[in-house]
Short mmCIF file of C-alpha atoms in Angstrom, two decimals:
data_model
loop_
_atom_site.label_atom_id
_atom_site.label_comp_id
_atom_site.label_asym_id
_atom_site.label_seq_id
_atom_site.Cartn_x
_atom_site.Cartn_y
_atom_site.Cartn_z
CA UNK D 1 23.69 8.46 29.57
CA UNK D 2 25.53 4.44 27.93
CA UNK D 3 22.42 3.48 28.91
CA UNK D 4 20.14 6.07 26.29
CA UNK D 5 23.38 5.06 23.27
CA UNK D 6 23.01 1.34 23.23
CA UNK D 7 19.69 2.02 22.78
CA UNK D 8 19.82 4.66 20.13
CA UNK D 9 22.24 1.57 19.05
CA UNK D 10 19.93 -1.03 18.78
CA UNK D 11 16.85 0.65 18.16
CA UNK D 12 18.20 1.90 15.10
CA UNK D 13 20.00 -0.54 13.89
CA UNK D 14 16.58 -3.56 14.68
CA UNK D 15 14.02 -1.06 15.22
CA UNK D 16 12.88 -2.06 18.15
CA UNK D 17 15.52 -2.46 21.61
CA UNK D 18 16.62 -5.82 22.26
CA UNK D 19 17.40 -6.30 25.96
CA UNK D 20 18.22 -9.62 27.43
CA UNK D 21 16.18 -8.61 30.10
CA UNK D 22 13.17 -9.00 27.63
CA UNK D 23 13.99 -11.95 26.29
CA UNK D 24 11.66 -14.73 25.66
CA UNK D 25 8.31 -15.44 26.98
CA UNK D 26 7.78 -11.69 28.72
CA UNK D 27 8.31 -10.56 24.73
CA UNK D 28 4.18 -12.50 24.68
CA UNK D 29 3.30 -11.89 27.51
CA UNK D 30 3.90 -8.55 26.73
CA UNK D 31 1.76 -8.14 22.94
CA UNK D 32 -0.44 -10.21 25.20
CA UNK D 33 -1.07 -8.01 27.94
CA UNK D 34 -1.17 -5.49 25.54
CA UNK D 35 -4.00 -7.37 23.66
CA UNK D 36 -5.73 -8.06 26.78
CA UNK D 37 -6.24 -4.24 27.89
CA UNK D 38 -6.66 -2.39 24.55
CA UNK D 39 -8.94 -5.69 24.69
CA UNK D 40 -10.94 -3.56 28.22
CA UNK D 41 -10.39 0.01 27.29
CA UNK D 42 -12.33 -0.45 24.84
CA UNK D 43 -14.62 -2.77 26.63
CA UNK D 44 -14.73 -0.03 28.77
CA UNK D 45 -15.59 3.06 26.48
CA UNK D 46 -15.88 1.45 22.87
CA UNK D 47 -15.62 5.95 21.33
CA UNK D 48 -12.72 6.70 23.10
CA UNK D 49 -10.66 4.01 23.17
CA UNK D 50 -9.36 1.37 19.53
CA UNK D 51 -10.32 -1.85 19.52
CA UNK D 52 -8.80 -4.92 19.34
CA UNK D 53 -5.84 -4.58 16.32
CA UNK D 54 -7.24 -0.47 15.21
CA UNK D 55 -4.87 0.85 13.47
CA UNK D 56 -4.63 4.70 12.28
CA UNK D 57 -3.22 5.96 15.68
CA UNK D 58 0.22 6.53 16.58
CA UNK D 59 -0.88 5.60 19.80
CA UNK D 60 -1.71 3.08 21.67
CA UNK D 61 -4.57 3.00 24.89
CA UNK D 62 -5.15 0.06 27.12
CA UNK D 63 -5.65 -0.35 31.15
CA UNK D 64 -2.84 -2.58 32.63
CA UNK D 65 -3.77 -5.41 35.20
CA UNK D 66 -0.86 -6.20 37.66
CA UNK D 67 -1.89 -9.49 39.31
CA UNK D 68 -0.05 -7.79 42.15
CA UNK D 69 -1.97 -9.39 44.59
CA UNK D 70 -2.12 -13.70 43.17
CA UNK D 71 2.13 -13.58 42.28
CA UNK D 72 3.28 -12.04 45.54
CA UNK D 73 0.42 -15.18 47.05
CA UNK D 74 2.32 -17.48 44.12
CA UNK D 75 5.94 -16.52 45.38
CA UNK D 76 5.35 -16.37 49.32
CA UNK D 77 5.83 -12.68 48.97
CA UNK D 78 4.97 -9.68 51.48
CA UNK D 79 1.77 -8.35 51.70
CA UNK D 80 2.46 -5.33 52.30
CA UNK D 81 -0.94 -3.63 53.33
CA UNK D 82 -1.46 -6.47 55.44
CA UNK D 83 -3.75 -8.82 57.08
CA UNK D 84 -6.13 -6.55 57.81
CA UNK D 85 -6.45 -5.90 53.91
CA UNK D 86 -5.89 -8.60 52.28
CA UNK D 87 -8.57 -10.53 54.28
CA UNK D 88 -11.07 -7.93 51.98
CA UNK D 89 -9.84 -10.57 49.12
CA UNK D 90 -9.15 -14.04 51.14
CA UNK D 91 -10.70 -14.91 53.86
CA UNK D 92 -8.33 -15.86 56.74
CA UNK D 93 -9.64 -18.02 59.00
CA UNK D 94 -7.79 -20.55 57.72
CA UNK D 95 -4.40 -21.08 56.40
CA UNK D 96 -5.55 -23.94 54.22
CA UNK D 97 -7.21 -21.25 51.82
CA UNK D 98 -3.78 -19.30 51.75
CA UNK D 99 -2.00 -22.78 50.71
CA UNK D 100 -4.64 -23.95 47.70
CA UNK D 101 -3.90 -20.16 46.70
CA UNK D 102 0.19 -20.37 46.64
CA UNK D 103 -0.62 -24.21 44.81
CA UNK D 104 -2.83 -22.50 42.02
CA UNK D 105 -0.82 -19.52 41.33
CA UNK D 106 3.05 -21.14 42.12
CA UNK D 107 1.39 -23.48 39.38
CA UNK D 108 0.19 -21.26 37.27
CA UNK D 109 3.61 -19.02 37.37
CA UNK D 110 5.70 -18.91 33.63
CA UNK D 111 8.94 -21.56 33.56
CA UNK D 112 12.25 -18.87 32.51
CA UNK D 113 14.82 -21.81 31.50
CA UNK D 114 18.14 -20.28 33.18
CA UNK D 115 16.21 -18.72 36.34
CA UNK D 116 19.28 -19.96 39.03
CA UNK D 117 16.37 -18.71 41.81
CA UNK D 118 13.24 -18.34 43.38
CA UNK D 119 11.87 -14.31 41.45
CA UNK D 120 11.22 -12.50 43.04
CA UNK D 121 7.23 -11.77 42.77
CA UNK D 122 7.50 -8.94 39.84
CA UNK D 123 9.66 -11.44 38.40
CA UNK D 124 6.97 -13.67 37.76
CA UNK D 125 4.94 -13.88 35.50
CA UNK D 126 1.36 -16.42 35.25
CA UNK D 127 0.91 -17.79 32.56
CA UNK D 128 -2.11 -16.33 30.35
CA UNK D 129 -4.32 -19.70 30.31
CA UNK D 130 -7.50 -17.27 30.16
CA UNK D 131 -8.07 -13.65 29.82
CA UNK D 132 -8.79 -12.86 33.41
CA UNK D 133 -4.75 -14.36 34.24
CA UNK D 134 -3.19 -12.12 31.71
CA UNK D 135 -1.10 -8.53 33.06
CA UNK D 136 0.98 -6.27 32.26
CA UNK D 137 4.59 -5.32 34.53
CA UNK D 138 4.75 -3.85 37.64
CA UNK D 139 7.25 -3.99 40.28
CA UNK D 140 8.13 -2.78 43.98
CA UNK D 141 8.53 1.13 44.14
CA UNK D 142 9.40 3.42 47.22
CA UNK D 143 5.64 4.38 48.45
CA UNK D 144 7.18 8.51 49.16
CA UNK D 145 5.73 11.02 52.09
CA UNK D 146 3.22 13.36 49.61
CA UNK D 147 1.23 10.30 48.64
CA UNK D 148 -0.86 10.83 52.50
CA UNK D 149 -1.45 14.88 50.16
CA UNK D 150 -2.47 13.86 46.13
CA UNK D 151 -4.45 14.63 44.45
CA UNK D 152 -5.04 11.19 43.17
CA UNK D 153 -7.27 8.94 44.26
CA UNK D 154 -5.26 6.04 44.08
CA UNK D 155 -2.30 7.70 45.50
CA UNK D 156 -4.45 8.58 48.33
CA UNK D 157 -6.13 5.80 48.84
CA UNK D 158 -2.52 3.20 49.13
CA UNK D 159 -0.96 5.76 50.85
CA UNK D 160 -3.91 5.13 53.46
CA UNK D 161 -2.44 1.36 53.06
CA UNK D 162 1.13 1.33 53.29
CA UNK D 163 3.59 4.20 55.82
CA UNK D 164 6.30 5.77 53.67
CA UNK D 165 9.79 4.67 53.12
CA UNK D 166 7.97 0.94 51.98
CA UNK D 167 8.19 -0.73 49.00
CA UNK D 168 4.73 -1.44 47.10
CA UNK D 169 3.93 -2.79 43.96
CA UNK D 170 3.95 -0.29 40.71
CA UNK D 171 2.44 -1.62 37.56
CA UNK D 172 5.28 0.04 35.58
CA UNK D 173 8.29 -1.62 32.25
CA UNK D 174 10.41 -4.10 33.98
CA UNK D 175 10.74 -7.15 32.04
CA UNK D 176 8.44 -6.59 29.21
CA UNK D 177 11.05 -3.94 26.83
CA UNK D 178 9.08 -2.82 23.53
CA UNK D 179 9.68 -6.56 22.48
CA UNK D 180 5.72 -7.41 22.39
CA UNK D 181 4.43 -4.09 21.59
CA UNK D 182 6.95 -5.15 18.27
CA UNK D 183 5.02 -7.43 18.38
CA UNK D 184 1.21 -6.15 18.76
CA UNK D 185 2.69 -3.08 15.99
CA UNK D 186 3.71 -5.92 13.08
CA UNK D 187 -0.70 -7.23 14.22
CA UNK D 188 -2.00 -4.28 13.95
CA UNK D 189 -0.57 -3.32 10.82
CA UNK D 190 -1.51 -5.32 8.97
CA UNK D 191 -2.16 -5.25 5.11
CA UNK D 192 -4.37 -8.44 4.33
CA UNK D 193 -7.70 -7.07 5.66
CA UNK D 194 -8.97 -11.03 5.58
CA UNK D 195 -6.10 -12.09 7.43
CA UNK D 196 -5.56 -9.69 9.81
CA UNK D 197 -9.61 -10.21 10.68
CA UNK D 198 -9.48 -14.28 11.43
CA UNK D 199 -6.60 -12.76 13.90
CA UNK D 200 -8.58 -9.81 15.77
CA UNK D 201 -11.18 -12.67 15.88
CA UNK D 202 -8.99 -15.70 17.23
CA UNK D 203 -6.78 -13.44 19.94
CA UNK D 204 -9.74 -11.56 21.13
CA UNK D 205 -11.52 -15.30 21.96
CA UNK D 206 -7.50 -15.04 24.26
CA UNK D 207 -8.26 -12.17 25.42
CA UNK D 208 -11.15 -11.74 26.46
CA UNK D 209 -13.02 -13.36 29.99
CA UNK D 210 -13.17 -17.09 29.45
CA UNK D 211 -15.60 -16.74 32.37
CA UNK D 212 -14.37 -20.37 33.86
CA UNK D 213 -13.93 -20.27 37.53
CA UNK D 214 -10.02 -19.86 37.38
CA UNK D 215 -11.17 -16.73 35.22
CA UNK D 216 -13.31 -15.09 37.62
CA UNK D 217 -11.34 -16.21 40.49
CA UNK D 218 -8.36 -14.40 38.19
CA UNK D 219 -10.89 -11.52 38.42
CA UNK D 220 -11.58 -11.63 42.25
CA UNK D 221 -8.50 -11.08 42.94
CA UNK D 222 -7.67 -8.62 40.57
CA UNK D 223 -9.98 -6.31 42.81
CA UNK D 224 -7.78 -6.00 44.99
CA UNK D 225 -4.56 -5.28 43.53
CA UNK D 226 -3.01 -2.12 45.39
CA UNK D 227 -1.53 -1.42 42.11
CA UNK D 228 -4.19 -0.25 38.94
CA UNK D 229 -4.54 1.88 36.62
CA UNK D 230 -8.17 4.38 37.12
CA UNK D 231 -7.67 5.27 33.81
CA UNK D 232 -6.51 3.21 30.05
CA UNK D 233 -2.63 3.87 29.43
CA UNK D 234 -1.54 6.32 26.77
CA UNK D 235 1.55 3.94 25.31
CA UNK D 236 3.01 6.03 22.67
CA UNK D 237 6.66 3.37 22.20
CA UNK D 238 5.16 2.20 19.31
CA UNK D 239 5.15 5.50 17.30
CA UNK D 240 8.17 5.17 17.50
CA UNK D 241 9.08 0.90 16.37
CA UNK D 242 10.30 0.48 12.99
CA UNK D 243 8.84 -2.36 11.64
CA UNK D 244 11.81 -2.68 8.79
CA UNK D 245 8.94 -4.72 6.45
CA UNK D 246 11.48 -4.02 3.45
CA UNK D 247 14.50 -5.70 5.23
CA UNK D 248 12.59 -8.89 6.89
CA UNK D 249 10.31 -11.12 5.94
CA UNK D 250 9.77 -11.89 9.78
CA UNK D 251 6.86 -10.03 10.10
CA UNK D 252 5.09 -11.57 7.65
CA UNK D 253 5.95 -14.54 8.58
CA UNK D 254 4.46 -13.96 12.09
CA UNK D 255 1.37 -13.16 10.74
CA UNK D 256 1.30 -16.05 8.55
CA UNK D 257 1.61 -17.88 11.68
CA UNK D 258 -0.74 -16.36 14.49
CA UNK D 259 -2.75 -16.39 12.51
CA UNK D 260 -3.02 -20.19 11.34
CA UNK D 261 -2.41 -20.28 15.20
CA UNK D 262 -5.28 -19.06 16.19
CA UNK D 263 -7.73 -19.46 13.47
CA UNK D 264 -8.34 -22.65 15.33
CA UNK D 265 -11.00 -22.27 17.30
CA UNK D 266 -13.14 -24.92 16.90
CA UNK D 267 -10.12 -27.38 16.39
CA UNK D 268 -7.98 -26.96 19.22
CA UNK D 269 -8.11 -26.19 22.74
CA UNK D 270 -7.34 -21.94 24.38
CA UNK D 271 -4.45 -23.09 26.30
CA UNK D 272 -2.90 -24.67 23.86
CA UNK D 273 -3.23 -21.94 21.20
CA UNK D 274 -1.49 -19.85 23.65
CA UNK D 275 1.00 -21.88 23.66
CA UNK D 276 1.48 -21.80 20.63
CA UNK D 277 1.57 -18.30 20.19
CA UNK D 278 4.44 -17.88 24.00
CA UNK D 279 6.70 -20.07 21.85
CA UNK D 280 5.94 -18.30 17.63
CA UNK D 281 5.70 -14.71 19.58
CA UNK D 282 9.62 -14.07 20.44
CA UNK D 283 10.66 -16.85 18.08
CA UNK D 284 10.01 -14.16 14.89
CA UNK D 285 11.31 -11.45 16.76
CA UNK D 286 14.96 -13.68 17.67
CA UNK D 287 15.18 -14.59 13.89
CA UNK D 288 14.25 -10.91 12.71
CA UNK D 289 17.09 -9.80 14.59
CA UNK D 290 18.58 -12.49 13.23
CA UNK D 291 17.87 -11.79 9.68
CA UNK D 292 18.21 -7.64 9.80
CA UNK D 293 22.24 -7.72 11.52
CA UNK D 294 23.05 -10.76 9.01
CA UNK D 295 21.28 -8.05 6.00
CA UNK D 296 23.44 -5.27 7.61
CA UNK D 297 26.89 -6.77 6.75
CA UNK D 298 26.31 -8.69 3.75
CA UNK D 299 23.59 -8.15 2.56
CA UNK D 300 22.52 -12.00 2.77
CA UNK D 301 19.24 -12.52 1.75
CA UNK D 302 18.21 -16.02 4.24
CA UNK D 303 20.21 -17.64 6.58
CA UNK D 304 19.56 -21.26 7.33
CA UNK D 305 19.33 -23.12 10.29
CA UNK D 306 20.97 -26.92 10.70
CA UNK D 307 17.84 -28.27 13.18
CA UNK D 308 19.05 -31.82 14.78
CA UNK D 309 17.00 -33.99 16.16
CA UNK D 310 19.23 -36.36 16.77
CA UNK D 311 20.19 -38.10 19.83
CA UNK D 312 24.04 -37.98 19.74
CA UNK D 313 27.08 -36.41 18.39
CA UNK D 314 26.83 -36.22 14.44
CA UNK D 315 28.50 -34.06 12.41
CA UNK D 316 25.72 -32.14 11.76
CA UNK D 317 25.24 -30.69 15.48
CA UNK D 318 28.68 -29.97 15.20
CA UNK D 319 27.75 -27.58 12.18
CA UNK D 320 24.59 -26.98 14.03
CA UNK D 321 27.06 -25.35 16.76
CA UNK D 322 29.15 -23.40 14.72
CA UNK D 323 25.54 -21.63 13.33
CA UNK D 324 24.91 -20.85 16.18
CA UNK D 325 28.30 -19.43 16.76
CA UNK D 326 28.10 -17.77 14.25
CA UNK D 327 24.86 -16.06 14.53
CA UNK D 328 26.31 -14.46 18.04
CA UNK D 329 29.32 -13.49 16.16
CA UNK D 330 27.13 -11.90 13.07
CA UNK D 331 24.31 -10.07 15.83
CA UNK D 332 27.59 -8.69 17.91
CA UNK D 333 29.12 -7.37 14.30
CA UNK D 334 26.31 -6.03 12.86
CA UNK D 335 26.25 -3.25 16.12
CA UNK D 336 29.18 -2.55 15.61
CA UNK D 337 28.82 -1.37 12.05
CA UNK D 338 25.51 0.24 13.16
CA UNK D 339 27.86 2.49 15.66
CA UNK D 340 30.41 3.18 13.18
CA UNK D 341 27.73 4.60 10.56
CA UNK D 342 26.32 6.41 13.58
CA UNK D 343 29.65 8.08 14.18
CA UNK D 344 30.87 9.29 10.60
CA UNK D 345 26.93 11.34 10.77
CA UNK D 346 27.61 12.59 13.75
CA UNK D 347 30.13 14.88 12.62
CA UNK D 348 31.41 17.14 14.80
CA UNK D 349 29.18 16.22 18.40
CA UNK D 350 33.18 15.26 19.93
CA UNK D 351 30.46 13.92 22.39
CA UNK D 352 28.24 12.06 20.79
CA UNK D 353 30.73 10.07 18.85
CA UNK D 354 32.51 9.17 22.08
CA UNK D 355 29.44 8.01 23.47
CA UNK D 356 29.16 5.51 20.55
CA UNK D 357 32.57 4.41 20.32
CA UNK D 358 31.79 1.45 23.19
CA UNK D 359 29.53 -0.56 20.50
CA UNK D 360 31.98 0.05 17.49
CA UNK D 361 34.03 -2.90 19.58
CA UNK D 362 33.69 -7.14 18.95
CA UNK D 363 33.43 -7.96 22.52
CA UNK D 364 32.03 -5.98 26.49
CA UNK D 365 28.74 -5.41 27.75
CA UNK D 366 27.84 -3.21 25.41
CA UNK D 367 27.30 -5.80 22.58
CA UNK D 368 26.33 -8.90 25.68
CA UNK D 369 22.84 -7.12 26.01
CA UNK D 370 21.14 -7.38 22.29
CA UNK D 371 22.96 -10.48 21.84
CA UNK D 372 21.77 -12.13 24.73
CA UNK D 373 18.44 -11.22 23.35
CA UNK D 374 18.93 -13.67 20.45
CA UNK D 375 20.15 -17.12 22.00
CA UNK D 376 18.54 -16.84 25.12
CA UNK D 377 15.29 -16.44 23.91
CA UNK D 378 15.21 -19.57 21.30
CA UNK D 379 16.65 -21.35 24.33
CA UNK D 380 13.37 -20.11 25.99
CA UNK D 381 10.89 -20.90 23.39
CA UNK D 382 12.63 -24.70 22.67
CA UNK D 383 14.67 -24.05 19.93
CA UNK D 384 17.65 -24.78 21.19
CA UNK D 385 18.70 -27.14 22.94
CA UNK D 386 19.63 -26.17 26.52
CA UNK D 387 20.33 -22.41 27.25
CA UNK D 388 23.93 -23.02 28.86
CA UNK D 389 26.75 -24.96 27.24
CA UNK D 390 27.28 -26.26 24.49
CA UNK D 391 24.13 -25.84 22.27
CA UNK D 392 21.83 -26.29 18.92
CA UNK D 393 19.83 -25.60 16.73
CA UNK D 394 16.96 -28.10 18.02
CA UNK D 395 12.77 -27.92 18.17
CA UNK D 396 11.34 -29.79 21.33
CA UNK D 397 7.80 -30.40 21.60
CA UNK D 398 6.02 -27.04 22.19
CA UNK D 399 8.55 -24.83 20.01
CA UNK D 400 7.97 -27.69 17.69
CA UNK D 401 3.80 -27.35 17.93
CA UNK D 402 3.80 -23.61 17.26
CA UNK D 403 5.66 -24.42 14.47
CA UNK D 404 3.11 -26.86 12.73
CA UNK D 405 0.71 -25.11 13.57
CA UNK D 406 2.16 -21.41 12.07
CA UNK D 407 3.34 -23.73 9.11
CA UNK D 408 -0.36 -25.62 8.65
CA UNK D 409 -3.45 -23.41 7.63
CA UNK D 410 -6.69 -25.17 9.45
CA UNK D 411 -7.63 -28.33 8.81
CA UNK D 412 -5.57 -29.32 5.94
CA UNK D 413 -2.53 -31.99 6.28
CA UNK D 414 0.54 -32.27 3.07
CA UNK D 415 2.78 -34.85 2.61
CA UNK D 416 6.13 -34.67 5.25
CA UNK D 417 8.61 -34.14 2.11
CA UNK D 418 6.03 -31.32 1.13
CA UNK D 419 6.19 -29.69 4.92
CA UNK D 420 9.69 -30.64 5.40
CA UNK D 421 10.96 -28.27 2.03
CA UNK D 422 7.57 -25.62 3.06
CA UNK D 423 9.73 -25.23 5.95
CA UNK D 424 12.76 -24.72 3.65
CA UNK D 425 11.60 -22.03 1.77
CA UNK D 426 9.59 -20.12 4.25
CA UNK D 427 11.95 -20.18 7.48
CA UNK D 428 15.12 -21.47 5.91
CA UNK D 429 15.10 -24.72 8.23
CA UNK D 430 17.01 -27.71 7.08
CA UNK D 431 15.88 -31.25 8.39
CA UNK D 432 16.65 -33.81 6.12
CA UNK D 433 19.74 -34.41 2.93
CA UNK D 434 16.09 -33.80 -0.06
CA UNK D 435 16.07 -29.94 1.36
CA UNK D 436 19.73 -30.17 2.29
CA UNK D 437 20.56 -30.50 -1.53
CA UNK D 438 19.22 -27.38 -1.79
CA UNK D 439 21.82 -25.18 -0.44
CA UNK D 440 24.97 -25.24 0.91
CA UNK D 441 24.98 -26.35 3.75
CA UNK D 442 24.30 -30.05 2.01
CA UNK D 443 28.43 -29.04 1.65
CA UNK D 444 29.39 -29.52 5.10
CA UNK D 445 27.27 -32.59 6.30
CA UNK D 446 27.15 -36.61 4.84
CA UNK D 447 23.04 -36.80 3.07
CA UNK D 448 23.21 -39.76 5.00
CA UNK D 449 23.57 -38.37 8.11
CA UNK D 450 20.61 -35.69 6.86
CA UNK D 451 18.68 -38.67 6.41
CA UNK D 452 18.82 -39.53 9.44
CA UNK D 453 17.62 -36.87 11.67
CA UNK D 454 14.69 -36.19 9.07
CA UNK D 455 14.03 -40.51 10.12
CA UNK D 456 14.01 -38.86 13.54
CA UNK D 457 12.54 -35.39 13.31
CA UNK D 458 9.53 -37.89 11.05
CA UNK D 459 9.47 -39.60 15.10
CA UNK D 460 9.18 -36.43 16.66
CA UNK D 461 6.19 -35.25 14.40
CA UNK D 462 4.51 -38.78 15.36
CA UNK D 463 5.00 -38.84 19.18
CA UNK D 464 3.52 -35.14 19.48
CA UNK D 465 0.37 -36.29 17.61
CA UNK D 466 1.46 -33.92 14.23
CA UNK D 467 1.96 -36.79 12.16
CA UNK D 468 -0.33 -40.31 10.74
CA UNK D 469 2.17 -43.10 8.99
CA UNK D 470 0.35 -45.36 6.52
CA UNK D 471 0.24 -48.46 5.34
CA UNK D 472 1.55 -47.19 1.81
CA UNK D 473 4.77 -44.96 3.16
CA UNK D 474 3.20 -41.78 3.47
CA UNK D 475 3.24 -40.07 6.53
CA UNK D 476 1.22 -36.49 6.27
CA UNK D 477 1.28 -33.80 9.39
CA UNK D 478 -1.85 -31.25 9.86
CA UNK D 479 -1.63 -28.70 11.67
CA UNK D 480 -3.56 -29.75 15.10
CA UNK D 481 -3.36 -33.89 16.79
CA UNK D 482 -7.19 -36.02 15.72
#
């Protein structure tokens, strides 16, 4: 009951369930898994199953790949099926084979900042550098004694490999928490046909089979996964997701950025496009969450964020730290306000009122998880300086590359000051003194400090190959390195 009431409050406020467990890269991993699964289902039966980003139906059908074998090899986890079954997928005559596969797939695992220990296999996900590596969520579940008598061919096959009572891989949502479903719904409901078609083609290029040696190896191993979908999975959870496009600009900013990122098929390698999308999608959802929270509290139109690119503590950094603390409080206070509204509407339902009551308090575990989704998502993608301690807003190189790629259209460039102005106009990101003069934050930080920050930002862009400084003092920013 508690979990359900928590989901109700969070869902009503943000339109999607935002929890700490599904933070950061899990958002984009889920979105890509859905897209890959839709591609596979459509390939299997184009008449029965919709294609990539096709809109209309309330449900989405997709084929889920668990990659449980590759993930268990990557984490040195127990292969419960035993060596006989493993030998059908991997040559066991030499231990070097398993050692090589472990070294390969362990190097492809997604890094989750702040993780204190080596995760179990189902807590480890493979970076989706090629379509064949993309996979869905999974977890260990106990094999039931009744599975040996099941009418399902898959359960009978699984029961023949593992004794009852043993834990074995099962495809299901565990770390995925609908953030990726929100992102996929945003893209497939795009009202601009040309933009949607560009995203469809670019996203299709990322999720389809690559035919590379790595892709072929991944596909060969996935054929020996313990759990798999016999038929495409019918997901109705997206139908319940609300985008709140009338309240927030971030769904459309996600589409604009995704279009610019995935369209660079001839100028940017597939892995780099994937990396930028992996960073951009969670960033947009976290900013969407913040925007909705602030709208709930006071109807604030747009929130401004101070990005600190300096190497030392300054008044700008202190203000950026205050920014973050204030925004985390805004999310908590918005949840409190939403719960109070729902209590008022519950009328005579005393049990429901009591369930919502704990969400009207400013502290406690009831609000900690949604608040952590915001800050830990930003930390994971590199939009904060660290996962713990004194944190401030910044952009680490991969996130900065994603931001530039999402903002500057393909094969175009713009002057540095114009780019900084665009960051403010579109995302309310404050970087240097000329932009800050338009914002109330200008009164909090001395212009000279902001000017120094702008210079550091310029140098960061140049260091990652996205800015060129010419002899006439002109600096041009472009969306991809030359």
